[in-house]
Coordinates of C-alpha atoms and ligand atoms in Angstrom, one line a residue:
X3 CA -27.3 -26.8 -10.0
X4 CA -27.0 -27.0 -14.0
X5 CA -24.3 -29.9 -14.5
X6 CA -22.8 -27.9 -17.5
X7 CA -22.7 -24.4 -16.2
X8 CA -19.0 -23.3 -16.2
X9 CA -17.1 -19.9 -15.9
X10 CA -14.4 -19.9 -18.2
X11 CA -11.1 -19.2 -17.5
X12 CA -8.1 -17.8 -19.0
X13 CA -4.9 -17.7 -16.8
X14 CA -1.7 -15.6 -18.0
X15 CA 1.2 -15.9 -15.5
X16 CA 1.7 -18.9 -13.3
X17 CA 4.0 -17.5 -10.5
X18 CA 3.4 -16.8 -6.9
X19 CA -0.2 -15.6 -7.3
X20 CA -1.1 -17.8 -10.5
X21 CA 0.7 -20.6 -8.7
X22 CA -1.7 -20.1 -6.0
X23 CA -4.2 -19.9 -7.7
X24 CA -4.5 -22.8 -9.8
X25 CA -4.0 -24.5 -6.3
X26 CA -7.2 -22.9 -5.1
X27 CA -9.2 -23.8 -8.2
X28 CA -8.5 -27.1 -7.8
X29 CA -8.2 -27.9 -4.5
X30 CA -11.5 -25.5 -3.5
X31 CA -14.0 -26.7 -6.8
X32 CA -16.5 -28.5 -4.7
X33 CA -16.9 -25.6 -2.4
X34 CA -16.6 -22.6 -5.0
X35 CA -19.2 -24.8 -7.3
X36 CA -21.6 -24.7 -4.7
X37 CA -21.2 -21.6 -3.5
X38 CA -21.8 -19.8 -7.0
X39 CA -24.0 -22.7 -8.9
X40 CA -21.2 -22.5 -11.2
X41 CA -17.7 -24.7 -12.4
X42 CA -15.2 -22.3 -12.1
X43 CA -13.4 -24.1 -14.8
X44 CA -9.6 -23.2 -16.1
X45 CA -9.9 -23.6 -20.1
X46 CA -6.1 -22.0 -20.7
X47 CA -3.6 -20.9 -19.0
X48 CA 0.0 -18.9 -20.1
X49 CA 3.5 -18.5 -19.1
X50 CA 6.6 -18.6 -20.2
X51 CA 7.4 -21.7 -19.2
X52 CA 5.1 -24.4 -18.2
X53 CA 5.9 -24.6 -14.4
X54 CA 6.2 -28.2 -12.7
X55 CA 3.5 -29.7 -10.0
X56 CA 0.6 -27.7 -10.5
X57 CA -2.6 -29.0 -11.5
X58 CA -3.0 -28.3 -15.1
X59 CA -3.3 -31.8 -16.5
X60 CA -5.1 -31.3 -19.9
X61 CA -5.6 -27.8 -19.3
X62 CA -4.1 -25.9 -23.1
X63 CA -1.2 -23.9 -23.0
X64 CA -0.1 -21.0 -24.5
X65 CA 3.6 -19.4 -23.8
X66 CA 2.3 -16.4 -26.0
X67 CA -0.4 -14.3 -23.8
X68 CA -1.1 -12.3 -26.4
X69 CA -2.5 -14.5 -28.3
X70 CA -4.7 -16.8 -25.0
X71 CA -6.0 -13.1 -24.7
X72 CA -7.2 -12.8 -28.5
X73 CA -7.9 -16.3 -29.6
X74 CA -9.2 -18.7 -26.5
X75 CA -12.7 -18.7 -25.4
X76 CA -13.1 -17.7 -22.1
X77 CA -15.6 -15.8 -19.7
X78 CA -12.8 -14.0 -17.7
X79 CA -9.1 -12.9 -18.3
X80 CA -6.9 -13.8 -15.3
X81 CA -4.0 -11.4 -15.5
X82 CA -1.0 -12.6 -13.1
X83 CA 2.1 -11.4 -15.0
X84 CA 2.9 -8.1 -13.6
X85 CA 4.1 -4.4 -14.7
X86 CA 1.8 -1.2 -15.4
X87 CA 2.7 -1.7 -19.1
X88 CA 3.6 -4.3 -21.9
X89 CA 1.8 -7.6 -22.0
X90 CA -0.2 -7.1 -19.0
X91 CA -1.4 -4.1 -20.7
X92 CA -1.9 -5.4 -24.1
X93 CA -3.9 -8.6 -23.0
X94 CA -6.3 -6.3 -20.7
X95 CA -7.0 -4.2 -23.5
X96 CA -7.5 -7.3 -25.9
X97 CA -9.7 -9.3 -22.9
X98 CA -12.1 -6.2 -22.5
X99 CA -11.8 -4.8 -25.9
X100 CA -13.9 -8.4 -26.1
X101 CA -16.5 -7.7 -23.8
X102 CA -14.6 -10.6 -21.5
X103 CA -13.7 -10.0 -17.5
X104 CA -10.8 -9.1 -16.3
X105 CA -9.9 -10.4 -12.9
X106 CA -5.7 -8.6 -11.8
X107 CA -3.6 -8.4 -8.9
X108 CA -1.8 -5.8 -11.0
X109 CA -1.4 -2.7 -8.7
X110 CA 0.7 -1.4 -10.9
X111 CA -1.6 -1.4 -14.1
X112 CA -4.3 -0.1 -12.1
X113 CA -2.7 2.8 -10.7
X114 CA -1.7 3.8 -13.9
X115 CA -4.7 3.4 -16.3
X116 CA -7.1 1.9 -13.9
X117 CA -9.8 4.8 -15.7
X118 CA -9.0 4.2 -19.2
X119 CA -9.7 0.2 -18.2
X120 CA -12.6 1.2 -16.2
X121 CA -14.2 2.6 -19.3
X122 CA -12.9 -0.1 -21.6
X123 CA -15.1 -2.5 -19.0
X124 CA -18.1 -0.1 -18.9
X125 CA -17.7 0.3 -23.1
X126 CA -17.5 -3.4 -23.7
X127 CA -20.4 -4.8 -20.9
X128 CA -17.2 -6.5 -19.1
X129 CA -16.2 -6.7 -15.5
X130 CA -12.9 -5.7 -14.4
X131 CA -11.8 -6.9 -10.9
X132 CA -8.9 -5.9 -9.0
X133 CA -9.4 -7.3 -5.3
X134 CA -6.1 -9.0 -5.0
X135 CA -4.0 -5.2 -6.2
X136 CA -4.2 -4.1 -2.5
X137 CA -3.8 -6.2 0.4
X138 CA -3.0 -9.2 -0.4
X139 CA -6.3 -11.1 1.3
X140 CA -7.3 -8.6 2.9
X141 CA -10.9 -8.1 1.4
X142 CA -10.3 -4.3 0.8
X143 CA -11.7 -3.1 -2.7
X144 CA -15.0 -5.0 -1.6
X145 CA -15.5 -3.2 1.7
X146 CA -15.3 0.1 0.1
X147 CA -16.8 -0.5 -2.8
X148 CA -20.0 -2.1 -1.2
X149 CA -20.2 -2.8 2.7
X150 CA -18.9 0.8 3.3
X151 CA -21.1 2.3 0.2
X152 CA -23.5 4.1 2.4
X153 CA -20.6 6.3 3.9
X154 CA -18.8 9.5 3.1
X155 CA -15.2 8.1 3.7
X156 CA -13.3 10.9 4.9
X157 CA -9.9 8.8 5.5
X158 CA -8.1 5.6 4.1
X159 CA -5.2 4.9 5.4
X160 CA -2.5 1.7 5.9
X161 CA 0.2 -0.3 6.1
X162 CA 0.4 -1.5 2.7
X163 CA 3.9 -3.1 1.7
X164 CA 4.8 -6.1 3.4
X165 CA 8.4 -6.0 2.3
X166 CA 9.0 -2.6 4.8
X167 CA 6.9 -3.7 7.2
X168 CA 9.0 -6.5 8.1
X169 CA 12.3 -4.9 7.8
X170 CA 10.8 -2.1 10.3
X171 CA 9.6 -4.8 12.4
X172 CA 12.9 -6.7 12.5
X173 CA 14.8 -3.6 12.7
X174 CA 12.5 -3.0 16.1
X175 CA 12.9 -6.3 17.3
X176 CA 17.1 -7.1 16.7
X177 CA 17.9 -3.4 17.2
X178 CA 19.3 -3.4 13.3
X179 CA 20.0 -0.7 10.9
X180 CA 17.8 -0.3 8.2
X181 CA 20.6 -1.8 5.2
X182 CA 21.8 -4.7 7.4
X183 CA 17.9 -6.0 8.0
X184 CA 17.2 -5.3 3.8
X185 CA 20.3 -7.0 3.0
X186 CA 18.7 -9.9 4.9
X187 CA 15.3 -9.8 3.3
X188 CA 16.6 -10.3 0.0
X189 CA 18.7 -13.6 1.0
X190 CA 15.9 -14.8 2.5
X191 CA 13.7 -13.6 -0.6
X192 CA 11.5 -11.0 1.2
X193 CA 12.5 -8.7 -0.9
X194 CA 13.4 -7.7 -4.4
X195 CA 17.1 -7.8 -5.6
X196 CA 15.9 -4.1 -6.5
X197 CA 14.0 -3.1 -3.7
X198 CA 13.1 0.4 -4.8
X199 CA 9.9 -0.2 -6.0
X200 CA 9.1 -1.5 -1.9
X201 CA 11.3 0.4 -0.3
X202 CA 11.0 4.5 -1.7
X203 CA 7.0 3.6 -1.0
X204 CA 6.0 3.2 -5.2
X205 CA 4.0 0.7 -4.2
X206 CA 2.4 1.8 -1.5
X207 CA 1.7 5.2 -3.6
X208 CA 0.1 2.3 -6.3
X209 CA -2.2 0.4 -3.5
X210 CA -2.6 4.1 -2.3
X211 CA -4.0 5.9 -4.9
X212 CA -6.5 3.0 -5.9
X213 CA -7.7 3.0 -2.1
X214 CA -8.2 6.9 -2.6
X215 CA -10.2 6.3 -5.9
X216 CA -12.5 4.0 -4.6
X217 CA -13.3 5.7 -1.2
X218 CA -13.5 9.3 -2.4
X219 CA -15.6 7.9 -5.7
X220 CA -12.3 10.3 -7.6
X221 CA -10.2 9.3 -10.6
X222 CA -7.0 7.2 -9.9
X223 CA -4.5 9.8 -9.9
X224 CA -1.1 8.2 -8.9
X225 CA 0.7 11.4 -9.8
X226 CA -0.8 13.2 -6.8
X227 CA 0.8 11.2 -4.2
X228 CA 4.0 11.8 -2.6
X229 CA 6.1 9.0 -1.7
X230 CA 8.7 9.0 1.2
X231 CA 9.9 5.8 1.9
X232 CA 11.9 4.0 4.4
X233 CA 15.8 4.6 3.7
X234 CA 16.2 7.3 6.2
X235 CA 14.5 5.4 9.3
X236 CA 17.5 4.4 11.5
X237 CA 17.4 2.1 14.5
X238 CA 18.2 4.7 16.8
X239 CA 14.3 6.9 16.0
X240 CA 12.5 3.2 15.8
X241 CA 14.2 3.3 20.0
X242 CA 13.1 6.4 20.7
X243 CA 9.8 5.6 19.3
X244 CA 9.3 2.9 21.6
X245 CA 10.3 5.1 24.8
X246 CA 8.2 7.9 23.5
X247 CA 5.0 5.7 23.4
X248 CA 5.3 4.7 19.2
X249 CA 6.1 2.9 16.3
X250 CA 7.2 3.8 13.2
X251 CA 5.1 2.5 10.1
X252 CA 5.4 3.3 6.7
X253 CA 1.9 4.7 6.3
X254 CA 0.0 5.5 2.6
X255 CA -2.5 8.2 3.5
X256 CA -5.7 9.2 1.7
X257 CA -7.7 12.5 4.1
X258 CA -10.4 14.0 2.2
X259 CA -10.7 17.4 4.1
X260 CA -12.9 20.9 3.6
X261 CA -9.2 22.1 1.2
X262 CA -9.3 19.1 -1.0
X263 CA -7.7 16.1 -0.9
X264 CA -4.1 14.8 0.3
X265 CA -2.8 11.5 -0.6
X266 CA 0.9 10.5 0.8
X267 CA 2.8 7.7 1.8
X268 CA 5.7 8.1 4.7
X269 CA 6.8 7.0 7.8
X270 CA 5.3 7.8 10.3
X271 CA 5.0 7.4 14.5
X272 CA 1.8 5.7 15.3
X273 CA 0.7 5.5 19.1
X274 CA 1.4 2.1 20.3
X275 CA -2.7 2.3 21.7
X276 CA -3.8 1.9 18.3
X277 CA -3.8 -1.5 16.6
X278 CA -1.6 -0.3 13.3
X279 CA 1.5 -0.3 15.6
X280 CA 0.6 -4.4 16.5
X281 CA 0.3 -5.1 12.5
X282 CA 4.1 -6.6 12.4
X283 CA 5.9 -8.6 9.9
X284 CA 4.9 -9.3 6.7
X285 CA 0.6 -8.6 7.7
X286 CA -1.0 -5.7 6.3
X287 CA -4.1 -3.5 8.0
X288 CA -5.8 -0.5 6.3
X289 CA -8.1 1.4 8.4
X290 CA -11.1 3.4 6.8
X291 CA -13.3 6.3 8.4
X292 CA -16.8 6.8 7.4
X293 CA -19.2 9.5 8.9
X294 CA -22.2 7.1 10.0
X295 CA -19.7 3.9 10.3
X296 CA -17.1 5.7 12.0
X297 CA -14.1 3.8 12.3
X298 CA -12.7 0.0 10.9
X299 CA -9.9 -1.7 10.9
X300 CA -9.0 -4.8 8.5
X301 CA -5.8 -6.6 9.3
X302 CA -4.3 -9.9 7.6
X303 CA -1.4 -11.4 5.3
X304 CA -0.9 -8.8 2.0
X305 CA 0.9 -11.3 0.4
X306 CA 1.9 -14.5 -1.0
X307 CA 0.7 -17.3 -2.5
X308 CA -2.8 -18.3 -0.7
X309 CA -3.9 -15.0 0.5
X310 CA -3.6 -13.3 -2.8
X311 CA -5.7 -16.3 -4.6
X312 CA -8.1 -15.6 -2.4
X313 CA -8.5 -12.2 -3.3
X314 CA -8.3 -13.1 -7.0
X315 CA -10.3 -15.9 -6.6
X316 CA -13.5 -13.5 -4.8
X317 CA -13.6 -12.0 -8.1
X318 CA -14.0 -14.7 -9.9
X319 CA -16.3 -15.4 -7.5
X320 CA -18.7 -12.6 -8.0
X321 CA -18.6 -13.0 -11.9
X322 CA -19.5 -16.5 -11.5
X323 CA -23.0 -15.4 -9.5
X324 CA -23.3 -12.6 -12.2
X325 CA -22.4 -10.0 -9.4
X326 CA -21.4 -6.5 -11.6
X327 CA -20.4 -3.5 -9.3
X328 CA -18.8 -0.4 -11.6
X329 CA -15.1 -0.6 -10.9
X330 CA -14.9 2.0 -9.0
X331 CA -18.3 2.5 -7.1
X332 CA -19.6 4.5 -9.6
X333 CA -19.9 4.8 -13.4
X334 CA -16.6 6.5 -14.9
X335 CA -18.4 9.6 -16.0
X336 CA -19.5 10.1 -12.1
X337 CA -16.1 10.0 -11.0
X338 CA -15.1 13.3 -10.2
X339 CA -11.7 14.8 -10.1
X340 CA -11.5 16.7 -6.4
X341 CA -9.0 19.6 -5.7
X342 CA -5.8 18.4 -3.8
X343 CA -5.1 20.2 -0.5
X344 CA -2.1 23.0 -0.6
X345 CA 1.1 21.6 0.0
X346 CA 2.3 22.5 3.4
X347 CA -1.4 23.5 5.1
X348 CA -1.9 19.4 6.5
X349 CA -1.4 20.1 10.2
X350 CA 0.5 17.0 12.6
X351 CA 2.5 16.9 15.7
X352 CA 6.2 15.9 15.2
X353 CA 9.1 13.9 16.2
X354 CA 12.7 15.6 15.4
X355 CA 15.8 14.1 16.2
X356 CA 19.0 16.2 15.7
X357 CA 22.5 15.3 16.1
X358 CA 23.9 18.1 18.1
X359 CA 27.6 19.0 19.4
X360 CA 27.0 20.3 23.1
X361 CA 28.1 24.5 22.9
X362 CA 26.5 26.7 24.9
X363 CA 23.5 28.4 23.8
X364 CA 22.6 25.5 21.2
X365 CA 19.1 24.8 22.8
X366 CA 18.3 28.2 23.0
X367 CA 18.9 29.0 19.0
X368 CA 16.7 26.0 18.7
X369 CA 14.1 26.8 21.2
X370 CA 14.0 30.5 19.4
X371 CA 13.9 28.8 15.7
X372 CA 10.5 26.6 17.3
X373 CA 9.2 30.1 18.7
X374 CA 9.5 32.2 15.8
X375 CA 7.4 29.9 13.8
X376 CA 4.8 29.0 16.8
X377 CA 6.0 25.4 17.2
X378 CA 5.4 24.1 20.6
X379 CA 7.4 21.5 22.3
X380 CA 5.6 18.7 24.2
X381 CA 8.7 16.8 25.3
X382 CA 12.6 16.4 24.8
X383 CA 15.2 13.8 25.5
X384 CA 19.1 14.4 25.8
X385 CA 21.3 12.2 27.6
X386 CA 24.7 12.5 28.2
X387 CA 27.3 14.7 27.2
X388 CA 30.5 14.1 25.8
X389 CA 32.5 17.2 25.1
X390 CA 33.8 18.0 21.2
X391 CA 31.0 14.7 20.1
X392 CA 27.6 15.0 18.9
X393 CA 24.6 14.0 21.0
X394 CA 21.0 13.1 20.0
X395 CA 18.8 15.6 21.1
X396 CA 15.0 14.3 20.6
X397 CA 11.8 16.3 20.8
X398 CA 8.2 15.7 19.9
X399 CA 6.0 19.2 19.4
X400 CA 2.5 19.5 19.3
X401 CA 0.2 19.7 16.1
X402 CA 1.3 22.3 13.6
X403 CA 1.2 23.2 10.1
X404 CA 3.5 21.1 7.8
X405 CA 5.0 24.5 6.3
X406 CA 5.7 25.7 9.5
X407 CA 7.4 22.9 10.9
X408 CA 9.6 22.7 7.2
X409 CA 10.1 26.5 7.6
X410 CA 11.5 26.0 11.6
X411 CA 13.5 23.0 10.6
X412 CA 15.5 24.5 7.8
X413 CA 16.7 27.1 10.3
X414 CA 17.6 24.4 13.1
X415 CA 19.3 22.4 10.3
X416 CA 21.8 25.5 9.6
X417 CA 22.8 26.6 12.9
X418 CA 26.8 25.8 13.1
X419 CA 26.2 23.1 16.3
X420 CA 23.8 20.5 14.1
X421 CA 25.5 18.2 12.7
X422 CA 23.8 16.2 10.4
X423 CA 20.1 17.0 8.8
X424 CA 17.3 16.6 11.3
X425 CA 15.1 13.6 11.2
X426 CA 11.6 14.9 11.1
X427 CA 8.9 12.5 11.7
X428 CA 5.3 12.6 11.7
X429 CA 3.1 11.7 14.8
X430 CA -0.1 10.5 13.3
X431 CA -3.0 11.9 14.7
X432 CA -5.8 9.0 15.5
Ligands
NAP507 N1 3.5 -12.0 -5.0 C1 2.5 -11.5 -4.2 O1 2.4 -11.9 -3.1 C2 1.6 -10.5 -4.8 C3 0.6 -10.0 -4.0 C4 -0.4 -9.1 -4.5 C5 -0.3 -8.8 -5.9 N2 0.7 -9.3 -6.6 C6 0.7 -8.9 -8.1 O2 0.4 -10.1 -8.8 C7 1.1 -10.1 -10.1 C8 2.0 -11.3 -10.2 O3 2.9 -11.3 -9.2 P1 3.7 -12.6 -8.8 O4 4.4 -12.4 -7.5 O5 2.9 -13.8 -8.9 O6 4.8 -12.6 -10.0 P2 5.8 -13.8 -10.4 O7 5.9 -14.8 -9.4 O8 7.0 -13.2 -11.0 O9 5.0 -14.5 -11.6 C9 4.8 -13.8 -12.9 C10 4.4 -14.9 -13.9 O10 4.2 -14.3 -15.2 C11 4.9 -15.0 -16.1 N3 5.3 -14.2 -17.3 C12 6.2 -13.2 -17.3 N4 6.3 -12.6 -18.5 C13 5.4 -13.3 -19.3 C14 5.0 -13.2 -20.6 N5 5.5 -12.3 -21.5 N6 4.0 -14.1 -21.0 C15 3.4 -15.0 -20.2 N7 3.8 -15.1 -18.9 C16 4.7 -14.3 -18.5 C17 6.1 -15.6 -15.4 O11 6.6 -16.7 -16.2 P3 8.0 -17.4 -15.8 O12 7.8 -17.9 -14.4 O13 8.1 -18.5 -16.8 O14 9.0 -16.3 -15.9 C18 5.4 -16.0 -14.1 O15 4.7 -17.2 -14.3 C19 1.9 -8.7 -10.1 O16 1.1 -7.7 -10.7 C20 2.0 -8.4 -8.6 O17 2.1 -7.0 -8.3 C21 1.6 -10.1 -6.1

């Protein structure tokens, strides 16, 4: 190995991941220099404040980004500040503008102008690397990008926010309600003081839409996806879940099918026989269907500290062996914008609870509202009866069109004996 050779490194942001980072640099250099023939060697870093105990003795630093981006001399461009816009933005831009790497976590930024960047990248002869943007150490981007390349991926789908996995995981496991378990995670720091961004499925919709881009070789197009969160999942479905043979996940869904494409994140009932509904707590999983691989599953931690340097660090990895891959799979002029499915026509069995006030006739207005639009039950749950009170009344039906289930649901929600709006979950199909 050549003594001197180094990749250069600028660091912006030196919380969680950056934290962690540094800590891999350092602690990992012998390793990472023989694995790549290279240093990997920090030559800046920025923040806005220059955090205590991490390894950074002698290393410069800057509490302007902006101007590490523009002014240092570096290889690559680590960006670890966060946000779709502003400085994250602005030192991107700079770095590749450059013809220097970019290595991100930023979901965010990616979902939002991950194809402008891409051809900044391509314009400039730079790399841009964004391992660590979806799934935390999960080595995602790279299995679709390269050891799934020889597939037509027809499906990407996952469990891609920690933050709502564990609250639905707790909420399974103490028999809590959804705002007493999120209350909770934000004492303990599991979550956001706003949790909106976690919790409506934003950031599921970002990790989403980049999974979709990459396996469907298709423009990031975060606008497409439709986000349903977690809010509305109350103790009492994630029980009758578990008796009906399920577990509610918060899913983000890309299909690729013969009408176009559908990308959506929601909650969703996933058969207890299939290992999403065993990926608890804060651990990620995304699952990917190929036609000649057929079917894979990747599980592990999609956050924090160590598992997100990882990711970062496999980037800087591959620049350091002089690995280039286009930043999507393909050159930016190949990627080709592909029509999205009609709204309504995706197809799905269903779980529906309703809160119903025991009068005669109820189930049969019900039954006739199913009928009418070809819906057909599989099962139904009612116990107990307390005169003048509303009961649960739960029933599962078998695969049918979205629009007719919607169209069959409105009805049921306005007959006089339903008391509150129906809860209407999907059954993913596997
Ligand atoms: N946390 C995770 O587990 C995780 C996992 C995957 C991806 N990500 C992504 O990784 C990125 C970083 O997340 P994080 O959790 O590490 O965030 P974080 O802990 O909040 O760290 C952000 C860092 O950026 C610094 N910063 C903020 N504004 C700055 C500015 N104008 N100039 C220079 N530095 C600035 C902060 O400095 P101060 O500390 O001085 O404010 C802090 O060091 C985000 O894009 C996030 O989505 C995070």
């Amino acid at each position: 190995m050549n003594a001197q050779a180094s990749l250069k490194i600028a660091l912006a942001g030196l919380g969680t991941v950056g934290g962690g980072t540094v800590q891999l640099l350092a602690e990992q250099a012998g390793l990472l220099a023989e694995r790549t023939g290279k240093r990997l060697e920090l030559v800046a870093v920025a923040a806005l404040a220059r955090p205590q105990g991490l390894p950074l003795d002698g290393v410069p630093f800057f509490t302007d980004a902006r101007t590490m981006a523009k002014d240092a001399d570096y290889d690559v461009l680590v960006e670890l500040i966060g946000g779709a816009d502003g400085i994250a933005l602005d030192i991107v831009t700079t770095a590749l503008g450059r013809g220097r790497s970019v290595v991100t976590a930023n979901k965010a930024m990616i979902a939002h102008h991950g194809v402008a960047l891409a051809q900044l990248a391509e314009g400039s002869g730079a790399t841009l690397g964004f391992e660590a943007s979806v799934g935390g150490g999960i080595p995602i981007i790279k299995s679709l990008r390269e050891g799934l390349a020889g597939n037509r991926v027809t499906r990407v789908m996952g469990i891609l926010n920690g933050t709502c996995n564990y609250i639905l995981t707790t909420m399974l496991e103490q028999g809590r309600d959804f705002g007493d378990v999120l209350a909770e995670a934000q004492k303990l720091g599991y979550a956001e003081a706003d949790p909106s961004f976690d919790i409506d499925g934003i950031d599921t919709a970002h990790k989403l839409a980049i999974l979709a881009a990459l396996a469907f070789a298709m423009p990031v197009d975060i606008k497409s996806v439709k986000a349903e969160g977690i809010r509305h999942v109350s103790a009492l479905d994630i029980r009758y879940a578990e008796e009906l043979g399920y577990r509610i996940k918060l899913l983000g869904v890309a299909n690729r099918g013969e009408s176009g494409v559908e990308t959506r994140v929601y909650p969703a009932m996933v058969p207890l026989s299939f290992p999403l509904a065993h990926v608890g707590g804060v651990f990620n999983a995304v699952v990917t269907e190929g036609d000649f691989v057929g079917r894979t599953v990747l599980e592990g931690r999609g956050a924090g500290a160590r598992p997100t340097a990882s990711a970062v660090v496999a980037d800087l990895i591959d620049l350091a062996r002089d690995r280039r891959t286009p930043t999507f799979g393909v050159p930016v002029a190949t990627l080709k914008v592909l029509p999205e499915a009609p709204e309504g026509a995706s197809h799905s069995a269903y779980y529906i609870r309703l809160m119903v006030k025991d009068e005669p006739g109820v189930f049969a207005d019900i039954a006739a509202a199913l009928r009418d639009e070809r819906v057909s039950m599989e099962q139904v749950i009612q116990r107990g009866r307390a005169p003048n009170e509303t009961v649960p009344v739960v029933m599962t039906v078998h695969e049918t069109s979205e629009a007719a289930m919607l169209r069959a649901v409105a009805r049921i929600a306005a007959l006089p004996a339903v008391a509150e709006p129906p809860r209407l979950i999907r059954i993913e199909a596997l």
